[in-house]
Short mmCIF file of C-alpha atoms in Angstrom, two decimals:
data_model
loop_
_atom_site.label_atom_id
_atom_site.label_comp_id
_atom_site.label_asym_id
_atom_site.label_seq_id
_atom_site.Cartn_x
_atom_site.Cartn_y
_atom_site.Cartn_z
CA MET D 26 0.00 0.00 0.00
CA VAL D 27 2.67 2.44 1.10
CA GLN D 28 4.95 1.18 -1.63
CA HIS D 29 2.32 1.62 -4.23
CA HIS D 30 1.68 5.10 -3.03
CA GLN D 31 5.33 6.03 -3.25
CA ARG D 32 5.63 4.51 -6.65
CA SER D 33 2.81 6.47 -8.11
CA GLY D 34 4.27 9.53 -6.50
CA LYS D 35 7.57 8.89 -8.21
CA GLN D 36 6.11 8.11 -11.55
CA SER D 37 4.30 11.36 -11.84
CA GLY D 38 4.15 14.46 -9.76
CA LYS D 39 0.50 14.80 -10.61
CA GLY D 40 -0.38 11.33 -9.41
CA PRO D 41 -1.51 12.23 -5.89
CA ILE D 42 -3.41 15.19 -7.27
CA GLY D 43 -5.13 12.90 -9.72
CA ILE D 44 -6.01 10.52 -6.96
CA ALA D 45 -7.31 13.37 -4.85
CA MET D 46 -9.34 14.62 -7.77
CA LEU D 47 -10.76 11.17 -8.33
CA ALA D 48 -11.62 10.87 -4.68
CA GLY D 49 -13.30 14.24 -4.81
CA LEU D 50 -15.26 13.27 -7.87
CA PHE D 51 -16.24 10.05 -6.25
CA VAL D 52 -17.67 11.90 -3.29
CA PHE D 53 -19.42 14.25 -5.67
CA ALA D 54 -20.82 11.34 -7.66
CA ALA D 55 -22.00 9.66 -4.51
CA ALA D 56 -23.68 12.85 -3.38
CA LEU D 57 -25.27 13.27 -6.78
CA ALA D 58 -26.48 9.71 -6.81
CA ALA D 59 -27.92 10.23 -3.36
CA TRP D 60 -29.64 13.38 -4.55
CA ALA D 61 -30.96 11.68 -7.65
CA GLY D 62 -32.18 8.76 -5.65
CA GLN D 63 -33.66 10.82 -2.89
CA PRO D 64 -37.32 10.89 -3.86
CA SER D 65 -37.49 7.17 -4.33
CA LEU D 66 -35.61 6.60 -1.11
CA GLN D 67 -38.09 8.77 0.64
CA SER D 68 -41.04 6.96 -0.73
CA SER D 69 -39.64 3.57 0.09
CA GLU D 70 -39.12 4.78 3.60
CA THR D 71 -42.73 5.78 3.47
CA ALA D 72 -43.72 2.32 2.45
CA ALA D 73 -41.61 0.86 5.20
CA GLY D 74 -43.62 2.90 7.58
CA GLY D 75 -42.14 6.34 7.46
CA ALA D 76 -44.17 9.04 5.87
CA ARG D 77 -46.91 11.46 6.22
CA THR D 78 -48.31 11.62 2.76
CA GLY D 79 -50.33 8.47 2.80
CA PHE D 80 -50.63 8.59 -0.91
CA ALA D 81 -47.10 7.37 -1.38
CA VAL D 82 -48.05 4.28 0.53
CA ALA D 83 -51.27 3.82 -1.35
CA ALA D 84 -49.51 4.02 -4.68
CA ASP D 85 -46.68 1.77 -3.60
CA GLN D 86 -49.20 -0.78 -2.50
CA ALA D 87 -51.10 -0.45 -5.70
CA GLU D 88 -47.94 -1.12 -7.64
CA GLY D 89 -46.61 -3.88 -5.49
CA ASP D 90 -49.57 -5.54 -3.97
CA GLN D 91 -52.79 -5.52 -5.89
CA THR D 92 -54.34 -7.95 -3.49
CA GLY D 93 -53.83 -5.58 -0.60
CA ARG D 94 -56.14 -5.67 2.31
CA ASP D 95 -59.75 -4.97 1.80
CA SER D 96 -60.97 -1.59 2.80
CA ALA D 97 -64.14 0.25 3.28
CA ASN D 98 -63.57 2.57 0.40
CA GLY D 99 -62.79 0.49 -2.58
CA SER D 100 -59.56 -0.72 -4.00
CA ALA D 101 -56.54 1.51 -3.79
CA ASP D 102 -56.08 2.93 -7.19
CA GLY D 103 -54.83 0.76 -9.93
CA PHE D 104 -54.49 3.22 -12.77
CA ASP D 105 -56.44 1.74 -15.66
CA GLU D 106 -56.62 2.21 -19.36
CA PHE D 107 -58.06 5.13 -21.10
CA ASP D 108 -61.80 5.48 -21.11
CA GLU D 109 -63.02 8.18 -18.89
CA PHE D 110 -64.90 6.13 -16.35
CA ASP D 111 -62.64 3.12 -16.65
CA GLU D 112 -59.77 5.43 -16.16
CA PHE D 113 -60.93 7.12 -13.02
CA ASP D 114 -63.45 4.79 -11.44
CA GLY D 115 -60.89 2.77 -9.54
CA GLU D 116 -59.85 5.92 -7.74
CA THR D 117 -63.13 7.66 -7.28
CA GLY D 118 -65.53 4.84 -6.64
CA SER D 119 -66.24 3.67 -3.17
CA LYS D 120 -67.53 0.40 -1.93
CA PRO D 121 -70.19 1.12 0.67
CA VAL D 122 -69.29 0.50 4.29
CA ALA D 123 -71.04 -2.29 6.15
CA ASP D 124 -73.71 -0.37 8.00
CA PRO D 125 -76.50 -2.55 9.35
CA LEU D 126 -76.89 -0.12 12.24
CA SER D 127 -77.57 2.82 9.96
CA GLY D 128 -80.89 3.59 11.66
CA TYR D 129 -79.26 3.95 15.06
CA ASN D 130 -76.21 5.63 13.53
CA ARG D 131 -78.26 8.34 11.88
CA TRP D 132 -80.14 8.91 15.08
CA MET D 133 -76.93 9.17 17.12
CA THR D 134 -75.45 11.55 14.53
CA GLY D 135 -78.48 13.75 15.18
CA VAL D 136 -77.96 13.51 18.95
CA ASN D 137 -74.30 14.42 18.61
CA ASP D 138 -75.28 17.31 16.37
CA LYS D 139 -77.56 18.70 19.08
CA LEU D 140 -74.81 18.12 21.65
CA TYR D 141 -72.48 20.19 19.53
CA PHE D 142 -74.86 23.10 19.03
CA TRP D 143 -76.42 23.09 22.49
CA VAL D 144 -73.50 22.18 24.72
CA LEU D 145 -70.08 22.02 23.14
CA LYS D 146 -70.27 25.08 20.94
CA PRO D 147 -71.65 27.47 23.60
CA ALA D 148 -69.10 26.20 26.12
CA ALA D 149 -66.23 26.56 23.66
CA THR D 150 -67.41 29.99 22.51
CA GLY D 151 -67.68 31.27 26.08
CA TYR D 152 -64.30 29.80 26.96
CA ALA D 153 -62.72 31.36 23.87
CA LYS D 154 -64.04 34.77 24.89
CA VAL D 155 -62.20 34.70 28.20
CA THR D 156 -59.07 32.86 27.13
CA PRO D 157 -56.65 34.22 24.55
CA ALA D 158 -55.92 31.97 21.57
CA VAL D 159 -52.23 31.76 22.48
CA ALA D 160 -53.12 30.16 25.80
CA ARG D 161 -55.63 27.81 24.21
CA ARG D 162 -53.10 26.66 21.66
CA SER D 163 -50.60 25.96 24.46
CA VAL D 164 -53.20 23.90 26.28
CA GLY D 165 -53.81 21.98 23.07
CA ARG D 166 -50.09 21.22 22.82
CA PHE D 167 -50.03 20.14 26.47
CA PHE D 168 -52.75 17.55 25.82
CA LYS D 169 -51.04 16.45 22.64
CA ASN D 170 -47.86 15.83 24.60
CA LEU D 171 -49.85 13.65 27.01
CA GLY D 172 -50.76 11.48 24.06
CA TYR D 173 -47.17 10.31 23.87
CA PRO D 174 -47.60 6.93 25.62
CA LEU D 175 -50.42 6.00 23.25
CA ARG D 176 -48.48 7.01 20.15
CA PHE D 177 -45.23 5.46 21.35
CA VAL D 178 -46.67 2.08 22.26
CA ASN D 179 -48.70 1.76 19.07
CA ASN D 180 -45.76 2.76 16.90
CA LEU D 181 -43.75 0.04 18.64
CA LEU D 182 -46.54 -2.51 18.20
CA GLN D 183 -46.42 -1.80 14.48
CA LEU D 184 -42.61 -2.06 14.56
CA LYS D 185 -42.27 1.54 13.47
CA ILE D 186 -39.11 1.87 15.48
CA ARG D 187 -37.84 5.10 13.97
CA ARG D 188 -41.16 6.82 14.59
CA ALA D 189 -41.28 5.53 18.15
CA GLY D 190 -37.84 7.10 18.55
CA VAL D 191 -38.99 10.40 17.08
CA GLU D 192 -41.97 10.35 19.44
CA THR D 193 -39.66 9.78 22.40
CA ALA D 194 -37.35 12.58 21.31
CA ARG D 195 -40.39 14.86 20.96
CA PHE D 196 -41.63 13.90 24.41
CA VAL D 197 -38.27 14.49 26.08
CA VAL D 198 -37.67 17.82 24.34
CA ASN D 199 -41.20 19.14 24.73
CA THR D 200 -41.59 18.06 28.34
CA THR D 201 -38.34 19.77 29.35
CA VAL D 202 -37.51 22.59 26.95
CA GLY D 203 -41.16 22.90 26.01
CA VAL D 204 -42.18 23.33 29.66
CA ALA D 205 -44.39 20.29 30.30
CA GLY D 206 -45.48 20.26 26.69
CA PHE D 207 -47.07 23.70 26.57
CA ALA D 208 -44.66 24.54 23.77
CA ASP D 209 -43.59 22.38 20.86
CA PRO D 210 -39.92 23.17 20.24
CA ALA D 211 -39.46 19.71 18.72
CA ARG D 212 -41.69 20.75 15.84
CA TRP D 213 -40.69 24.40 15.67
CA TRP D 214 -36.94 24.06 15.79
CA MET D 215 -36.10 20.44 15.15
CA ASP D 216 -38.72 19.65 12.56
CA LEU D 217 -39.87 16.56 14.48
CA GLU D 218 -43.52 15.80 13.83
CA ALA D 219 -45.74 13.58 15.93
CA TYR D 220 -46.86 10.24 14.47
CA PRO D 221 -50.36 9.66 15.79
CA GLU D 222 -51.17 5.99 16.24
CA ASP D 223 -53.83 4.28 18.30
CA PHE D 224 -54.80 0.68 18.89
CA GLY D 225 -57.41 0.74 16.15
CA GLN D 226 -54.68 1.71 13.69
CA THR D 227 -52.44 -1.05 15.05
CA LEU D 228 -55.18 -3.62 14.47
CA GLY D 229 -55.79 -2.17 11.01
CA HIS D 230 -52.08 -2.36 10.29
CA TYR D 231 -52.21 -6.10 10.91
CA GLY D 232 -55.18 -6.52 8.61
CA VAL D 233 -58.15 -6.24 10.92
CA GLY D 234 -61.01 -4.62 9.03
CA GLY D 235 -63.13 -1.89 10.52
CA GLY D 236 -66.33 -3.87 10.62
CA TRP D 237 -69.68 -2.18 10.99
CA HIS D 238 -69.78 1.54 11.11
CA LEU D 239 -70.77 2.75 14.56
CA VAL D 240 -71.50 6.27 15.74
CA LEU D 241 -70.50 6.69 19.36
CA PRO D 242 -72.20 9.09 21.73
CA VAL D 243 -70.20 12.31 22.09
CA MET D 244 -67.17 10.89 20.28
CA GLY D 245 -68.87 10.59 16.93
CA PRO D 246 -68.11 8.34 13.93
CA SER D 247 -66.27 5.10 14.58
CA ASN D 248 -66.51 1.44 13.72
CA LEU D 249 -66.50 -1.79 15.69
CA ARG D 250 -62.73 -2.18 15.55
CA ASP D 251 -61.96 1.37 16.58
CA ALA D 252 -64.68 1.52 19.23
CA VAL D 253 -63.37 -1.61 20.96
CA SER D 254 -59.84 -0.23 20.66
CA LYS D 255 -60.76 2.74 22.78
CA VAL D 256 -60.59 0.48 25.83
CA PRO D 257 -56.85 -0.35 25.55
CA ASP D 258 -56.24 3.23 24.40
CA ARG D 259 -57.58 4.45 27.68
CA PHE D 260 -54.95 2.54 29.62
CA LEU D 261 -52.29 4.57 27.82
CA ASN D 262 -53.97 7.89 28.50
CA PRO D 263 -52.43 9.56 31.60
CA VAL D 264 -55.63 11.53 32.15
CA ALA D 265 -57.49 8.26 32.77
CA TYR D 266 -55.36 7.64 35.87
CA VAL D 267 -56.44 10.84 37.55
CA ASP D 268 -58.37 10.09 40.73
CA PRO D 269 -61.27 10.60 41.40
CA SER D 270 -62.81 9.72 38.07
CA GLU D 271 -65.03 12.83 38.07
CA VAL D 272 -61.89 14.94 37.83
CA SER D 273 -60.53 12.68 35.13
CA ILE D 274 -63.71 13.10 33.10
CA ALA D 275 -63.67 16.85 33.68
CA ILE D 276 -60.11 17.06 32.34
CA SER D 277 -61.08 15.12 29.22
CA ALA D 278 -64.07 17.39 28.74
CA TYR D 279 -61.83 20.42 29.12
CA ASP D 280 -59.49 19.01 26.46
CA ARG D 281 -62.46 18.66 24.14
CA ILE D 282 -63.78 22.16 24.79
CA ASN D 283 -60.31 23.61 24.30
CA TYR D 284 -59.94 21.78 21.00
CA THR D 285 -63.37 22.89 19.84
CA SER D 286 -62.59 26.51 20.74
CA LEU D 287 -59.70 26.38 18.27
CA HIS D 288 -61.91 24.93 15.53
CA LEU D 289 -65.12 26.89 15.85
CA GLY D 290 -67.02 27.14 12.61
CA GLU D 291 -65.39 24.15 10.96
CA TYR D 292 -68.17 21.74 11.87
CA GLU D 293 -70.77 24.17 10.54
CA ARG D 294 -68.94 24.67 7.27
CA LEU D 295 -68.50 20.98 6.64
CA LYS D 296 -72.10 20.31 7.47
CA GLN D 297 -73.27 23.03 5.14
CA ASP D 298 -71.28 21.50 2.26
CA ALA D 299 -72.58 18.00 2.79
CA VAL D 300 -75.43 16.65 0.72
CA ASP D 301 -76.15 13.97 3.31
CA TRP D 302 -74.42 14.81 6.59
CA TYR D 303 -74.44 11.31 8.04
CA ILE D 304 -73.07 9.72 4.87
CA PHE D 305 -70.49 12.46 4.58
CA LEU D 306 -69.23 11.83 8.13
CA ARG D 307 -69.25 8.07 7.69
CA ASN D 308 -67.32 8.22 4.44
CA ALA D 309 -64.85 10.83 5.65
CA TYR D 310 -64.16 8.83 8.79
CA GLU D 311 -63.47 5.64 6.86
CA GLN D 312 -61.29 7.36 4.24
CA ASN D 313 -59.30 9.18 6.87
CA ARG D 314 -58.77 6.06 8.98
CA LYS D 315 -57.69 4.15 5.91
CA LYS D 316 -55.02 6.72 5.19
CA LYS D 317 -53.85 6.76 8.79
CA ILE D 318 -53.55 2.98 8.82
CA GLN D 319 -51.65 2.91 5.54
CA GLU D 320 -49.03 5.43 6.57
CA MET T 7 -1.25 10.04 -15.30
CA LYS T 8 -2.88 9.12 -18.54
CA LYS T 9 -4.68 6.35 -16.78
CA SER T 10 -6.04 8.60 -14.06
CA ALA T 11 -7.12 11.14 -16.68
CA ARG T 12 -9.02 8.46 -18.51
CA ILE T 13 -10.66 7.38 -15.28
CA THR T 14 -11.59 10.98 -14.62
CA VAL T 15 -13.32 11.16 -17.97
CA TRP T 16 -15.18 7.96 -17.20
CA VAL T 17 -16.28 9.21 -13.86
CA LEU T 18 -17.42 12.49 -15.38
CA ALA T 19 -19.37 10.64 -18.04
CA LEU T 20 -20.92 8.51 -15.36
CA ILE T 21 -21.91 11.56 -13.38
CA PHE T 22 -23.54 13.27 -16.33
CA GLY T 23 -25.20 10.04 -17.29
CA LEU T 24 -26.62 9.74 -13.83
CA ALA T 25 -27.75 13.31 -13.79
CA LEU T 26 -29.49 12.92 -17.13
CA PHE T 27 -31.03 9.67 -16.03
CA ALA T 28 -32.29 11.28 -12.85
CA ALA T 29 -33.69 14.25 -14.70
CA HIS T 30 -35.42 12.17 -17.34
CA GLY T 31 -38.80 10.78 -16.47
CA ARG T 32 -39.39 13.35 -13.80
CA VAL T 33 -39.64 16.22 -16.23
CA GLU T 34 -43.35 15.76 -16.81
CA ALA T 35 -44.26 15.19 -13.21
CA LYS T 36 -42.25 18.19 -12.17
CA SER T 37 -44.28 20.38 -14.41
CA ALA T 38 -47.54 19.39 -12.68
CA GLN T 39 -45.96 20.15 -9.36
CA SER T 40 -44.56 23.46 -10.53
CA LEU T 41 -47.96 24.34 -11.98
CA LEU T 42 -49.49 23.73 -8.58
CA LYS T 43 -46.79 25.73 -6.82
CA GLU T 44 -47.34 28.59 -9.21
CA LYS T 45 -51.11 28.55 -8.72
CA ILE T 46 -50.89 28.32 -4.95
CA SER T 47 -48.52 31.25 -4.71
CA GLU T 48 -50.73 33.30 -7.04
CA VAL T 49 -53.79 32.54 -4.91
CA ILE T 50 -51.93 33.46 -1.73
CA ASP T 51 -50.78 36.72 -3.26
CA VAL T 52 -54.41 37.59 -3.94
CA LEU T 53 -55.51 36.57 -0.45
CA ASP T 54 -52.73 38.61 1.11
CA SER T 55 -53.43 41.79 -0.80
CA PRO T 56 -55.12 44.03 1.76
CA ASP T 57 -56.79 46.49 -0.61
CA LEU T 58 -58.97 43.99 -2.47
CA SER T 59 -62.59 43.48 -1.52
CA GLU T 60 -63.84 39.96 -0.86
CA ALA T 61 -65.69 39.91 -4.15
CA ASP T 62 -62.61 41.06 -6.04
CA LYS T 63 -60.54 38.39 -4.38
CA THR T 64 -63.05 35.71 -5.29
CA SER T 65 -63.19 36.68 -8.93
CA ARG T 66 -59.41 36.92 -9.20
CA ILE T 67 -58.94 33.54 -7.59
CA GLU T 68 -61.51 32.09 -9.93
CA ASP T 69 -59.47 33.38 -12.86
CA ILE T 70 -56.37 31.72 -11.46
CA VAL T 71 -57.92 28.42 -10.49
CA ASP T 72 -60.54 27.75 -13.17
CA PRO T 73 -58.14 26.81 -15.96
CA VAL T 74 -56.54 24.03 -13.87
CA PHE T 75 -59.69 22.40 -12.55
CA ASP T 76 -61.71 20.10 -14.78
CA TYR T 77 -65.02 20.78 -13.05
CA GLU T 78 -67.14 18.92 -15.60
CA LEU T 79 -65.06 15.79 -15.23
CA MET T 80 -65.36 16.09 -11.47
CA ALA T 81 -69.13 16.25 -11.80
CA ARG T 82 -69.19 13.07 -13.89
CA LEU T 83 -66.78 11.23 -11.62
CA SER T 84 -68.76 12.14 -8.53
CA LEU T 85 -71.67 10.19 -9.99
CA GLY T 86 -69.78 7.33 -11.53
CA ARG T 87 -70.54 5.64 -14.80
CA ARG T 88 -73.71 3.86 -13.74
CA HIS T 89 -75.47 6.88 -12.30
CA TRP T 90 -74.16 9.32 -14.89
CA THR T 91 -75.38 7.27 -17.82
CA GLY T 92 -78.68 6.78 -16.00
CA LEU T 93 -79.44 10.49 -16.32
CA SER T 94 -81.01 12.08 -19.37
CA ALA T 95 -78.97 14.67 -21.27
CA ASP T 96 -80.99 17.44 -19.67
CA GLN T 97 -80.50 16.03 -16.22
CA GLN T 98 -76.78 15.64 -16.86
CA GLU T 99 -76.54 19.25 -17.82
CA THR T 100 -78.50 20.48 -14.81
CA PHE T 101 -76.55 18.27 -12.49
CA THR T 102 -73.21 19.45 -13.82
CA ARG T 103 -74.17 23.10 -13.54
CA ARG T 104 -75.41 22.78 -9.99
CA PHE T 105 -72.60 20.54 -8.84
CA VAL T 106 -69.94 22.87 -10.20
CA THR T 107 -71.53 25.87 -8.52
CA ARG T 108 -71.66 23.98 -5.29
CA LEU T 109 -68.08 22.80 -5.54
CA LYS T 110 -66.85 26.32 -6.19
CA ASP T 111 -68.96 27.87 -3.43
CA SER T 112 -67.63 25.39 -0.95
CA TYR T 113 -64.07 25.97 -2.15
CA PHE T 114 -64.29 29.73 -1.84
CA ASP T 115 -65.93 29.41 1.51
CA LYS T 116 -62.95 27.38 2.75
CA ILE T 117 -60.48 29.76 1.20
CA SER T 118 -62.08 32.73 2.92
CA MET T 119 -61.19 31.04 6.22
CA TYR T 120 -57.56 31.49 5.33
CA SER T 121 -56.72 35.03 6.17
CA GLY T 122 -53.59 36.31 7.73
CA ASP T 123 -52.25 32.81 8.24
CA ALA T 124 -48.88 34.28 7.51
CA ASP T 125 -47.02 31.34 8.97
CA ALA T 126 -48.66 28.78 6.71
CA ALA T 127 -45.98 26.79 4.94
CA PHE T 128 -46.40 24.48 1.98
CA GLU T 129 -44.15 21.45 1.90
CA TYR T 130 -44.15 19.59 -1.38
CA ARG T 131 -43.54 15.88 -1.22
CA PRO T 132 -42.30 13.64 -4.01
CA VAL T 133 -44.96 13.24 -6.67
CA LYS T 134 -46.37 9.92 -7.81
CA GLU T 135 -46.99 9.44 -11.49
CA GLN T 136 -48.50 6.75 -13.60
CA ASN T 137 -49.42 6.91 -17.23
CA ASN T 138 -51.10 10.25 -17.75
CA LYS T 139 -51.73 11.02 -14.09
CA VAL T 140 -49.73 12.72 -11.41
CA TYR T 141 -50.53 12.95 -7.73
CA VAL T 142 -48.93 16.00 -6.14
CA PRO T 143 -48.87 15.71 -2.36
CA VAL T 144 -48.39 18.87 -0.36
CA ALA T 145 -48.42 19.25 3.41
CA VAL T 146 -49.84 22.52 4.62
CA ARG T 147 -48.37 23.49 7.97
CA ALA T 148 -50.19 26.19 9.85
CA GLY T 149 -50.00 26.76 13.58
CA ASP T 150 -49.87 23.47 15.42
CA GLU T 151 -51.46 21.50 12.68
CA THR T 152 -50.46 19.92 9.41
CA VAL T 153 -52.98 19.13 6.71
CA ASP T 154 -51.96 16.60 4.09
CA MET T 155 -53.35 17.40 0.68
CA VAL T 156 -53.01 15.56 -2.60
CA TYR T 157 -53.83 17.29 -5.85
CA LYS T 158 -54.60 14.75 -8.53
CA PHE T 159 -53.79 15.83 -12.05
CA TYR T 160 -54.28 14.16 -15.38
CA SER T 161 -52.76 15.37 -18.60
CA SER T 162 -55.33 16.89 -20.89
CA ARG T 163 -53.86 17.58 -24.30
CA ASP T 164 -50.74 19.51 -23.40
CA THR T 165 -51.73 20.73 -19.98
CA TRP T 166 -52.42 19.39 -16.51
CA LYS T 167 -55.90 19.44 -15.01
CA VAL T 168 -57.03 18.66 -11.49
CA TYR T 169 -59.76 16.03 -11.24
CA ASP T 170 -59.72 15.40 -7.49
CA VAL T 171 -58.29 16.75 -4.27
CA GLU T 172 -57.62 14.76 -1.15
CA ILE T 173 -57.60 16.37 2.28
CA ASN T 174 -56.16 14.22 5.05
CA GLY T 175 -56.94 11.16 2.98
CA VAL T 176 -60.50 12.20 2.20
CA SER T 177 -61.03 12.45 -1.53
CA ILE T 178 -63.60 15.07 -2.43
CA ILE T 179 -64.89 13.00 -5.33
CA ARG T 180 -65.23 9.86 -3.22
CA SER T 181 -66.99 11.85 -0.56
CA TYR T 182 -69.58 13.24 -2.95
CA ARG T 183 -69.94 9.91 -4.64
CA SER T 184 -70.80 8.07 -1.45
CA GLN T 185 -73.48 10.68 -0.75
CA PHE T 186 -74.92 10.57 -4.27
CA ASP T 187 -74.94 6.77 -4.16
CA GLN T 188 -77.07 6.98 -1.05
CA ILE T 189 -79.46 9.51 -2.54
CA LEU T 190 -79.94 7.47 -5.69
CA ALA T 191 -80.32 4.26 -3.71
CA ASP T 192 -83.20 5.81 -1.77
CA GLY T 193 -84.63 8.11 -4.40
CA THR T 194 -84.73 9.27 -8.00
CA ALA T 195 -82.69 11.48 -10.28
CA GLU T 196 -85.00 14.34 -9.36
CA ASP T 197 -84.09 13.90 -5.70
CA LEU T 198 -80.44 14.09 -6.71
CA LEU T 199 -80.94 17.32 -8.62
CA GLU T 200 -82.85 18.74 -5.68
CA ALA T 201 -80.08 17.76 -3.26
CA VAL T 202 -77.35 19.59 -5.17
CA LYS T 203 -79.48 22.67 -5.67
CA GLU T 204 -77.60 25.14 -3.58
CA ILE T 205 -75.68 25.40 -0.38
CA GLN T 206 -77.77 26.51 2.52
CA PRO T 207 -76.31 29.33 4.56
CA PRO T 208 -74.72 28.01 7.76
CA ASP T 209 -77.28 27.07 10.33
CA GLU T 210 -76.17 28.62 13.59
CA ASN T 211 -78.56 26.72 15.80
CA GLY T 212 -78.36 23.24 14.39
#
């Protein structure tokens, strides 16, 4: 090795420079290759369980795995041949959700609607009047930080190790630097985003279908899988361990009112756009859950 | 020395080859993404201009957005082949007109909610393309929340047109379609036309 080096040095004064140039070029080429390959690397990371777009996963699955798991909203997008409906139907069609409880579900959607307009909205509006938005947003971040155990455990259960790590980093940074989670420096300065996961998503990840659509009191649209999953989810919610349970419930209610105060008007606008409010909610819930499970 | 020079040439060729290879095949998709970027920044410029009235803003945004959206296709897709072909020509025309109005109203209503969100940031993710379609995902970060959007384009002659938008995984077309399916399962084409008539003003009391 040393000999060789000396020899090339003797043979030509420019040898080492040439080697250095080559080395430099090699690094450059490697960097370029990395840059060129970046998008695909990113999307494969997505498929492996890394991304926030959802679509990337859907498309990867469509390419790789046409027999992918069944879902409430029709097959994930094979792109077909050209004929207008043939071409787009795979993407825009939707297989109806199993909904034998639709009578009850519609009724409960109506009950929840009244709850929103008669209880939740007045409470949130009053609260918003006396509490500045900055404070309410901090409270929202505080509750989000408390969701760490749930997100961490369910990321682990799905073997999304990197995300579980990101969640832990977020929790450590936000609980300390972010003062008990009232601030979110992990997102603001370190670009670390939360990866929401719950037990329903974990079950979905392993192929458990949603089952019948089910509208829960207060909590709104759900399905059998996700409704049952709320039980284990509760064990990972620190608020649930507050004693006595009245206080625990009050804290959860406060979380809900705080959240609503930051989203006033959104419910009304969505409802006004819908042709059939119940069907809109049912479909949106299932589409959104499907995306969350895929990513 | 000669040898190393030759290697250098090879490496250079390899690099340029790689670069060309990387650039090729993403040219088309890039243009859909850059079209979207362009349109979004134009719309935001309009929204951020303080001396325009709401009506002025709306008409300017319409001018920006209309050429990229294929509203008629969206109307057809929201019904699907079976229901679309089940309508008479007259009904198809009425449906399309009403649906498009509705779609636009709802879009402008949402856009009017954006005001002074100066910290909103748009993060473009790698596009997905297949045949004549491109999905352009963009994450909108505002405040503590991130909304994942996907603009779905298809190539129409020599330009890109949007035929669907996904918001947090919820496709607008799928959403409408599930509702129209329900209406037509329970009722007739006339019920459908009645349902898309016009958006009711927000009901403050439920």
